[in-house]
Amino acid sequence: MKMGFYFYIVCCFLIFFSKASTTIDTISRSESLTDGKTLVSNGGSFALGFFSPDTSNSNNRYLGIWYHNDPNQTVVWVANRINPINGSTGVLKIESSGKIVLQVQNTTAVWSTNSTVSVEDPVLQLLDSGNLVLRDGNDINPENHLWQSFDYPSDTMLPGMKIGVDLRTSFDRRLSAWKNWDDPSPGDLTYGVELEGSPEMVLMKGLEKYYLTGLWIGSGFSGVRDVRSNPIFDYDFVWNETEIYFTFSLKSKSLMSRVVLNQTESVRKRYTWNPESQTWELFSMRPSDYCDRYGLCGPNGNCDYNKLPVCQCLTGFRPKWPKRWNTSEYSGGCIHIKPLNCQTGDEFITIRRVKSPAITNPWVHKTMNLKECKAECSRNCSCMAYSNLDVTGGDGSGCAMWFGDLVDIKQFQSDSDGMDLYIRVSASETELKKKAKVKLAIILAPVIAALLGLLLVVCYIRGTRRKLEDEVEDKNLEDKENKDENEDMELAVFEFDTIIQATDTFSFRNKLGEGGFGPVYKGTLANGQEIAVKRLSKSSGQGLNEFKNEVKLIAKLQHRNLVRLLGCCIHGEERMLVYEYMPNGSLDSFIFDQTRREELTWYFGMARTFGGDQTEANTNKIVGTYGYMAPEYAIDGLFSVKSDVFSFGIVLLEVISGRKNRGFYHANQSGNLIEHIWRLWTEGKPSDAAYEFLAETGDVPELLRSIHISLLCVQQHPEERPSMSSVVLMLGSHNELPSPKQPGFLFYNKPFEAYPSPDNNESSSRNEISLSTFEAR
Ligand SMILES: *[C@@H]1O[C@H](CO)[C@@H](O)[C@H](O)[C@H]1NC(C)=O
Ligand SMILES: *[C@@H]1O[C@H](CO)[C@@H](O)[C@H](O)[C@H]1NC(C)=O
Ligand SMILES: *[C@@H]1O[C@H](CO)[C@@H](O)[C@H](O)[C@H]1NC(C)=O
Ligand SMILES: *[C@@H]1O[C@H](CO)[C@@H](O)[C@H](O)[C@H]1NC(C)=O
Ligand SMILES: *[C@@H]1O[C@H](CO)[C@@H](O)[C@H](O)[C@H]1NC(C)=O
Ligand SMILES: *[C@@H]1O[C@H](CO)[C@@H](O)[C@H](O)[C@H]1NC(C)=O
Ligand SMILES: *[C@@H]1O[C@H](CO)[C@@H](O)[C@H](O)[C@H]1NC(C)=O
Ligand SMILES: *[C@@H]1O[C@H](CO)[C@@H](O)[C@H](O)[C@H]1NC(C)=O
């Protein structure tokens, strides 16, 4: 009996095993593959067989390759894209000529390969990479492929595929989107390398360039944010005498990632497989934002997502058609303000951190250095710009030159993105640049005023309510700021050695984070004082005096609720800012964090850290950030003192609700934070606006009063908002307050999120937009 049982088990096992081993990955000449049968690659990753994109509605059958383990059988390759088979009558065979033929029973071929090498023992094999290959069974080298599906990609790029051109044969491998979700025939959206273009990838819509990645600059494409640190895939761009192609590989065999084009959305998307949820997750999308659209700002325009309007003329240029430019019609682009004069001498100015302009018929030189590149460009009067071709390895190498208009430039913020471009301008342009600096200082004044407003609330919330003494002091500070711009401040200048010792030579362990303008390190001075050192990028191109002036400007913003700037350090090209160290980071890292915020009560013991920017570049961008901008400013560009009051109102609402105005989501309501709070207000339950913990632990009448005041601050019309000094009075007293009218709801997201902005792993980061910052660059 027992023996019998074991026998039964063993039999079952054998049957199971023999069944499992019947999955095959090859067919030879005498065999064929009919509809209903599949080949499964050796490792079980991919399957080849017949499928219908839309099983319910049509008889159309296609031969394709799909992920074997994906329950949705995501198709990655289709043979007969334009010739579907009507019904399940398709047969795949290998002919003696070495051709792979897909036919309808014994009749017409709907698809075949062009290979004409006749071999005695042809073998068709589905590899575990998803590549379907034809090889000679007698060839001992399994890498010798007579034909491979990777050379004829459909809409999907798999690891190991090369998308690009073989220069010897002009053989072009490019992706082309499915026409529709139920029609695999090629749409007009394609992705590949343009032969008459520069070394970069191009998304084409028909014959039009739609999105360019920007030049390959060694570490990546100049128009794409660096994602090399991702845990899933690596990528490379090969560009030599024989080939130009893009390829990617997985960091581990167990991972899955694919790039796919979508005709309907006109995008190239990258998905990665999430084994836990068993779903594909969107990793990145191109174009990823408004500025990615090819040539959006016209010739010599620079698309800057953080500016209003997004299209700016390059330095030294002005709109060709100013009226149209003012109505967001940018196609005319920009022209030189001062005509060039090659003979008497033009100059080159640096445009930092941009995506390279598009080049057709590029002039590129791989070994020239930047100096030689400049000399070469200066010599030729039609050379409008130059740059390094490879920015990796310290000084960079190679030379690219642009002739004619500069098109498709996009501005990046972070030092790790984009490249530096040197553009030709009239020698007199440098004068203009200096004026622009002065202008910046004028723009900064309201920013500072608003920041001072911001810290008033913090004072209030702390419960110290030292009444107006402090505020008067602040006011004085503000006035002082506005009046004596030129008065010298005492500011420590630290020795470079001191900084080196304090930060242990910028040791990785001491790195606190990376802001928009460079990494920040923690350090300890010899006297035990802890500091935070912001290391600005080396090649900021900023003059010494400009830097010092900006530092002085920041230094004037001293208040106990703002992180204190202790001084600066200048060493060769390096510029560093030294701040006092804030062990707990910035307030926003508390109030927008579900758990951390409970560490703070209404009395906000930690409030002094608000405004600290040692770990976040964004905290000091509050005022120019869309979520905080007053409607008249965001829409019409009109700015007044009352615009700051609006921003202040938003900050106060955010502090109370623990939610961001921008990126506000509520389960069953649309709209933004103001709208949400206004709704609660009109429904007579304003205290629901405060996040639970705060409502429980706080002083409810004070909370309600703060909400009331915030609503007054965010009124649509500037004249209906109180002045900042009235706000101070209101916060500090119990006088009756006027009733708020409906505030200015602003749907900040709309015009700018026609393209979802999250790209890659930045999706979790902030996507606020800053207009102007007071930070030294
Ligand atoms: C497909 O075959 C079915 C039945 O064989 C036939 O009724 C139908 O007309 C065919 N469709 C096309 C598009 O040829
Ligand atoms: C296809 O051809 C083979 C051999 O010539 C024959 O045995 C088979 O019946 C044919 N099938 C059809 C559907 O005509
Ligand atoms: C075979 O060659 C023709 C003409 O060169 C081409 O249009 C077709 O795409 C090729 N077929 C395959 C499967 O490569
Ligand atoms: C393209 O995207 C749309 C919208 O997300 C989707 O419905 C469609 O299935 C996609 N098309 C393809 C071919 O994947
Ligand atoms: C071009 O690069 C590819 C990939 O690295 C390499 O196989 C090929 O030999 C290179 N060709 C030349 C001429 O260097
Ligand atoms: C399969 O398709 C369904 C419905 O479209 C979708 O919800 C699910 O996420 C898909 N699964 C995978 C693995 O893509
Ligand atoms: C465009 O707008 C700017 C700023 O509002 C203004 O100074 C300029 O005069 C306008 N130009 C035209 C032609 O309307
Ligand atoms: C400048 O460069 C362009 C493009 O390479 C070339 O056609 C032209 O002849 C050059 N002009 C001079 C004066 O060298």
PDB file of C-alpha atoms in Angstrom, residues 382-544:
ATOM      1  CA  SER A 382      28.894  81.763 -38.797  1.00  0.00           C
ATOM      2  CA  CYS A 383      29.650  79.644 -35.733  1.00  0.00           C
ATOM      3  CA  MET A 384      27.005  80.686 -33.190  1.00  0.00           C
ATOM      4  CA  ALA A 385      27.840  78.425 -30.281  1.00  0.00           C
ATOM      5  CA  TYR A 386      30.163  75.710 -29.098  1.00  0.00           C
ATOM      6  CA  SER A 387      30.395  73.239 -26.260  1.00  0.00           C
ATOM      7  CA  ASN A 388      32.208  70.229 -24.973  1.00  0.00           C
ATOM      8  CA  LEU A 389      31.070  66.971 -26.441  1.00  0.00           C
ATOM      9  CA  ASP A 390      31.916  64.845 -23.454  1.00  0.00           C
ATOM     10  CA  VAL A 391      31.523  66.378 -20.024  1.00  0.00           C
ATOM     11  CA  THR A 392      32.755  63.401 -18.046  1.00  0.00           C
ATOM     12  CA  GLY A 393      36.187  63.410 -16.465  1.00  0.00           C
ATOM     13  CA  GLY A 394      36.961  66.835 -15.015  1.00  0.00           C
ATOM     14  CA  ASP A 395      37.657  69.239 -17.835  1.00  0.00           C
ATOM     15  CA  GLY A 396      35.561  67.558 -20.480  1.00  0.00           C
ATOM     16  CA  SER A 397      36.645  66.874 -24.022  1.00  0.00           C
ATOM     17  CA  GLY A 398      35.529  67.106 -27.601  1.00  0.00           C
ATOM     18  CA  CYS A 399      33.925  69.949 -29.460  1.00  0.00           C
ATOM     19  CA  ALA A 400      30.517  70.570 -30.960  1.00  0.00           C
ATOM     20  CA  MET A 401      29.759  73.718 -32.936  1.00  0.00           C
ATOM     21  CA  TRP A 402      26.475  75.187 -34.033  1.00  0.00           C
ATOM     22  CA  PHE A 403      25.892  77.211 -37.165  1.00  0.00           C
ATOM     23  CA  GLY A 404      22.779  79.312 -37.505  1.00  0.00           C
ATOM     24  CA  ASP A 405      19.904  79.515 -35.067  1.00  0.00           C
ATOM     25  CA  LEU A 406      19.959  77.654 -31.779  1.00  0.00           C
ATOM     26  CA  VAL A 407      16.804  75.597 -31.467  1.00  0.00           C
ATOM     27  CA  ASP A 408      15.366  73.349 -28.766  1.00  0.00           C
ATOM     28  CA  ILE A 409      17.293  74.571 -25.719  1.00  0.00           C
ATOM     29  CA  LYS A 410      15.855  73.612 -22.355  1.00  0.00           C
ATOM     30  CA  GLN A 411      17.023  74.938 -19.008  1.00  0.00           C
ATOM     31  CA  PHE A 412      17.872  72.567 -16.169  1.00  0.00           C
ATOM     32  CA  GLN A 413      18.258  73.598 -12.549  1.00  0.00           C
ATOM     33  CA  SER A 414      20.496  70.964 -11.101  1.00  0.00           C
ATOM     34  CA  ASP A 415      24.220  70.923 -11.654  1.00  0.00           C
ATOM     35  CA  SER A 416      24.133  67.275 -12.531  1.00  0.00           C
ATOM     36  CA  ASP A 417      21.869  67.845 -15.536  1.00  0.00           C
ATOM     37  CA  GLY A 418      22.413  69.388 -18.927  1.00  0.00           C
ATOM     38  CA  MET A 419      25.592  70.918 -20.271  1.00  0.00           C
ATOM     39  CA  ASP A 420      27.221  74.331 -20.557  1.00  0.00           C
ATOM     40  CA  LEU A 421      26.793  76.087 -23.883  1.00  0.00           C
ATOM     41  CA  TYR A 422      28.892  79.025 -25.042  1.00  0.00           C
ATOM     42  CA  ILE A 423      27.048  81.380 -27.343  1.00  0.00           C
ATOM     43  CA  ARG A 424      28.318  84.195 -29.525  1.00  0.00           C
ATOM     44  CA  VAL A 425      27.100  87.654 -28.613  1.00  0.00           C
ATOM     45  CA  SER A 426      28.131  91.165 -29.452  1.00  0.00           C
ATOM     46  CA  ALA A 427      30.956  92.341 -27.195  1.00  0.00           C
ATOM     47  CA  SER A 428      28.690  95.055 -25.808  1.00  0.00           C
ATOM     48  CA  GLU A 429      26.312  92.416 -24.418  1.00  0.00           C
ATOM     49  CA  THR A 430      28.426  91.885 -21.355  1.00  0.00           C
ATOM     50  CA  GLU A 431      27.311  95.332 -20.252  1.00  0.00           C
ATOM     51  CA  LEU A 432      23.734  94.152 -20.269  1.00  0.00           C
ATOM     52  CA  LYS A 433      24.597  91.233 -18.088  1.00  0.00           C
ATOM     53  CA  LYS A 434      25.749  93.548 -15.322  1.00  0.00           C
ATOM     54  CA  LYS A 435      22.496  95.460 -15.480  1.00  0.00           C
ATOM     55  CA  ALA A 436      20.603  92.226 -15.141  1.00  0.00           C
ATOM     56  CA  LYS A 437      22.322  91.632 -11.817  1.00  0.00           C
ATOM     57  CA  VAL A 438      21.060  94.910 -10.460  1.00  0.00           C
ATOM     58  CA  LYS A 439      17.591  93.980 -11.635  1.00  0.00           C
ATOM     59  CA  LEU A 440      17.845  90.732  -9.710  1.00  0.00           C
ATOM     60  CA  ALA A 441      18.505  92.623  -6.525  1.00  0.00           C
ATOM     61  CA  ILE A 442      15.336  94.632  -7.109  1.00  0.00           C
ATOM     62  CA  ILE A 443      13.341  91.467  -7.694  1.00  0.00           C
ATOM     63  CA  LEU A 444      14.758  90.032  -4.505  1.00  0.00           C
ATOM     64  CA  ALA A 445      13.414  92.787  -2.308  1.00  0.00           C
ATOM     65  CA  PRO A 446       9.770  91.546  -2.325  1.00  0.00           C
ATOM     66  CA  VAL A 447      10.990  87.982  -1.865  1.00  0.00           C
ATOM     67  CA  ILE A 448      12.741  89.019   1.275  1.00  0.00           C
ATOM     68  CA  ALA A 449       9.729  90.956   2.422  1.00  0.00           C
ATOM     69  CA  ALA A 450       7.609  87.838   2.012  1.00  0.00           C
ATOM     70  CA  LEU A 451      10.086  85.706   3.895  1.00  0.00           C
ATOM     71  CA  LEU A 452       9.936  88.133   6.743  1.00  0.00           C
ATOM     72  CA  GLY A 453       6.179  87.793   6.625  1.00  0.00           C
ATOM     73  CA  LEU A 454       6.612  84.060   6.781  1.00  0.00           C
ATOM     74  CA  LEU A 455       8.611  84.141   9.901  1.00  0.00           C
ATOM     75  CA  LEU A 456       6.021  86.259  11.632  1.00  0.00           C
ATOM     76  CA  VAL A 457       3.649  83.341  11.605  1.00  0.00           C
ATOM     77  CA  VAL A 458       6.260  81.140  13.093  1.00  0.00           C
ATOM     78  CA  CYS A 459       6.715  83.558  15.930  1.00  0.00           C
ATOM     79  CA  TYR A 460       3.021  83.515  16.466  1.00  0.00           C
ATOM     80  CA  ILE A 461       2.664  79.795  16.318  1.00  0.00           C
ATOM     81  CA  ARG A 462       5.396  79.277  18.809  1.00  0.00           C
ATOM     82  CA  GLY A 463       3.158  81.004  21.231  1.00  0.00           C
ATOM     83  CA  THR A 464       5.847  83.344  22.274  1.00  0.00           C
ATOM     84  CA  ARG A 465       3.814  86.201  20.923  1.00  0.00           C
ATOM     85  CA  ARG A 466       6.335  88.690  21.880  1.00  0.00           C
ATOM     86  CA  LYS A 467       3.933  91.063  20.297  1.00  0.00           C
ATOM     87  CA  LEU A 468       5.159  93.593  17.950  1.00  0.00           C
ATOM     88  CA  GLU A 469       8.621  94.165  19.292  1.00  0.00           C
ATOM     89  CA  ASP A 470      10.109  91.509  17.148  1.00  0.00           C
ATOM     90  CA  GLU A 471       7.981  92.371  14.221  1.00  0.00           C
ATOM     91  CA  VAL A 472       8.965  95.960  14.437  1.00  0.00           C
ATOM     92  CA  GLU A 473      12.506  94.748  14.494  1.00  0.00           C
ATOM     93  CA  ASP A 474      11.810  92.673  11.421  1.00  0.00           C
ATOM     94  CA  LYS A 475      10.186  95.577   9.739  1.00  0.00           C
ATOM     95  CA  ASN A 476      13.237  97.655  10.453  1.00  0.00           C
ATOM     96  CA  LEU A 477      15.326  94.923   8.979  1.00  0.00           C
ATOM     97  CA  GLU A 478      13.192  94.919   5.892  1.00  0.00           C
ATOM     98  CA  ASP A 479      13.392  98.665   5.597  1.00  0.00           C
ATOM     99  CA  LYS A 480      17.070  98.524   6.115  1.00  0.00           C
ATOM    100  CA  GLU A 481      17.288  95.941   3.378  1.00  0.00           C
ATOM    101  CA  ASN A 482      15.442  98.176   1.033  1.00  0.00           C
ATOM    102  CA  LYS A 483      17.203 101.371   1.948  1.00  0.00           C
ATOM    103  CA  ASP A 484      20.851 100.712   2.344  1.00  0.00           C
ATOM    104  CA  GLU A 485      21.536  98.113  -0.253  1.00  0.00           C
ATOM    105  CA  ASN A 486      25.167  99.023  -0.300  1.00  0.00           C
ATOM    106  CA  GLU A 487      25.985  99.150   3.330  1.00  0.00           C
ATOM    107  CA  ASP A 488      28.668  96.650   4.160  1.00  0.00           C
ATOM    108  CA  MET A 489      27.858  93.713   6.406  1.00  0.00           C
ATOM    109  CA  GLU A 490      30.197  91.907   8.625  1.00  0.00           C
ATOM    110  CA  LEU A 491      30.555  88.467   7.235  1.00  0.00           C
ATOM    111  CA  ALA A 492      32.991  85.775   8.139  1.00  0.00           C
ATOM    112  CA  VAL A 493      35.210  84.542   5.359  1.00  0.00           C
ATOM    113  CA  PHE A 494      36.316  81.049   6.235  1.00  0.00           C
ATOM    114  CA  GLU A 495      39.657  79.606   5.252  1.00  0.00           C
ATOM    115  CA  PHE A 496      39.388  76.675   2.882  1.00  0.00           C
ATOM    116  CA  ASP A 497      41.521  74.604   5.268  1.00  0.00           C
ATOM    117  CA  THR A 498      39.045  75.267   8.054  1.00  0.00           C
ATOM    118  CA  ILE A 499      36.233  73.947   5.883  1.00  0.00           C
ATOM    119  CA  ILE A 500      38.272  70.943   4.813  1.00  0.00           C
ATOM    120  CA  GLN A 501      38.967  70.063   8.439  1.00  0.00           C
ATOM    121  CA  ALA A 502      35.423  70.684   9.554  1.00  0.00           C
ATOM    122  CA  THR A 503      33.888  68.481   6.880  1.00  0.00           C
ATOM    123  CA  ASP A 504      36.614  65.853   6.864  1.00  0.00           C
ATOM    124  CA  THR A 505      37.482  66.796   3.260  1.00  0.00           C
ATOM    125  CA  PHE A 506      33.841  66.781   2.205  1.00  0.00           C
ATOM    126  CA  SER A 507      33.541  63.239   3.343  1.00  0.00           C
ATOM    127  CA  PHE A 508      30.617  61.288   1.990  1.00  0.00           C
ATOM    128  CA  ARG A 509      29.571  60.488   5.550  1.00  0.00           C
ATOM    129  CA  ASN A 510      29.072  64.164   6.236  1.00  0.00           C
ATOM    130  CA  LYS A 511      26.892  64.777   3.216  1.00  0.00           C
ATOM    131  CA  LEU A 512      23.507  66.031   4.336  1.00  0.00           C
ATOM    132  CA  GLY A 513      21.891  66.199   0.958  1.00  0.00           C
ATOM    133  CA  GLU A 514      21.941  67.768  -2.395  1.00  0.00           C
ATOM    134  CA  GLY A 515      20.179  70.976  -3.177  1.00  0.00           C
ATOM    135  CA  GLY A 516      19.601  72.622  -6.492  1.00  0.00           C
ATOM    136  CA  PHE A 517      22.920  74.364  -6.381  1.00  0.00           C
ATOM    137  CA  GLY A 518      25.197  71.710  -5.019  1.00  0.00           C
ATOM    138  CA  PRO A 519      25.774  69.269  -2.188  1.00  0.00           C
ATOM    139  CA  VAL A 520      25.582  70.247   1.479  1.00  0.00           C
ATOM    140  CA  TYR A 521      27.922  68.869   4.102  1.00  0.00           C
ATOM    141  CA  LYS A 522      27.815  68.851   7.841  1.00  0.00           C
ATOM    142  CA  GLY A 523      30.927  70.041   9.564  1.00  0.00           C
ATOM    143  CA  THR A 524      32.294  70.772  13.012  1.00  0.00           C
ATOM    144  CA  LEU A 525      34.580  73.720  13.593  1.00  0.00           C
ATOM    145  CA  ALA A 526      37.556  73.465  15.889  1.00  0.00           C
ATOM    146  CA  ASN A 527      35.575  75.284  18.601  1.00  0.00           C
ATOM    147  CA  GLY A 528      32.890  72.612  18.440  1.00  0.00           C
ATOM    148  CA  GLN A 529      30.328  74.662  16.548  1.00  0.00           C
ATOM    149  CA  GLU A 530      28.392  72.631  14.050  1.00  0.00           C
ATOM    150  CA  ILE A 531      28.004  74.067  10.579  1.00  0.00           C
ATOM    151  CA  ALA A 532      26.430  73.163   7.267  1.00  0.00           C
ATOM    152  CA  VAL A 533      28.497  73.884   4.186  1.00  0.00           C
ATOM    153  CA  LYS A 534      26.817  74.327   0.849  1.00  0.00           C
ATOM    154  CA  ARG A 535      29.320  73.677  -1.870  1.00  0.00           C
ATOM    155  CA  LEU A 536      28.259  75.596  -4.940  1.00  0.00           C
ATOM    156  CA  SER A 537      29.219  74.154  -8.242  1.00  0.00           C
ATOM    157  CA  LYS A 538      32.711  74.928  -9.377  1.00  0.00           C
ATOM    158  CA  SER A 539      31.886  76.240 -12.773  1.00  0.00           C
ATOM    159  CA  SER A 540      29.212  78.680 -11.710  1.00  0.00           C
ATOM    160  CA  GLY A 541      30.961  81.255 -13.837  1.00  0.00           C
ATOM    161  CA  GLN A 542      30.061  83.883 -11.316  1.00  0.00           C
ATOM    162  CA  GLY A 543      32.469  86.682 -10.634  1.00  0.00           C
ATOM    163  CA  LEU A 544      33.928  87.119  -7.198  1.00  0.00           C
TER     164      LEU A 544
END
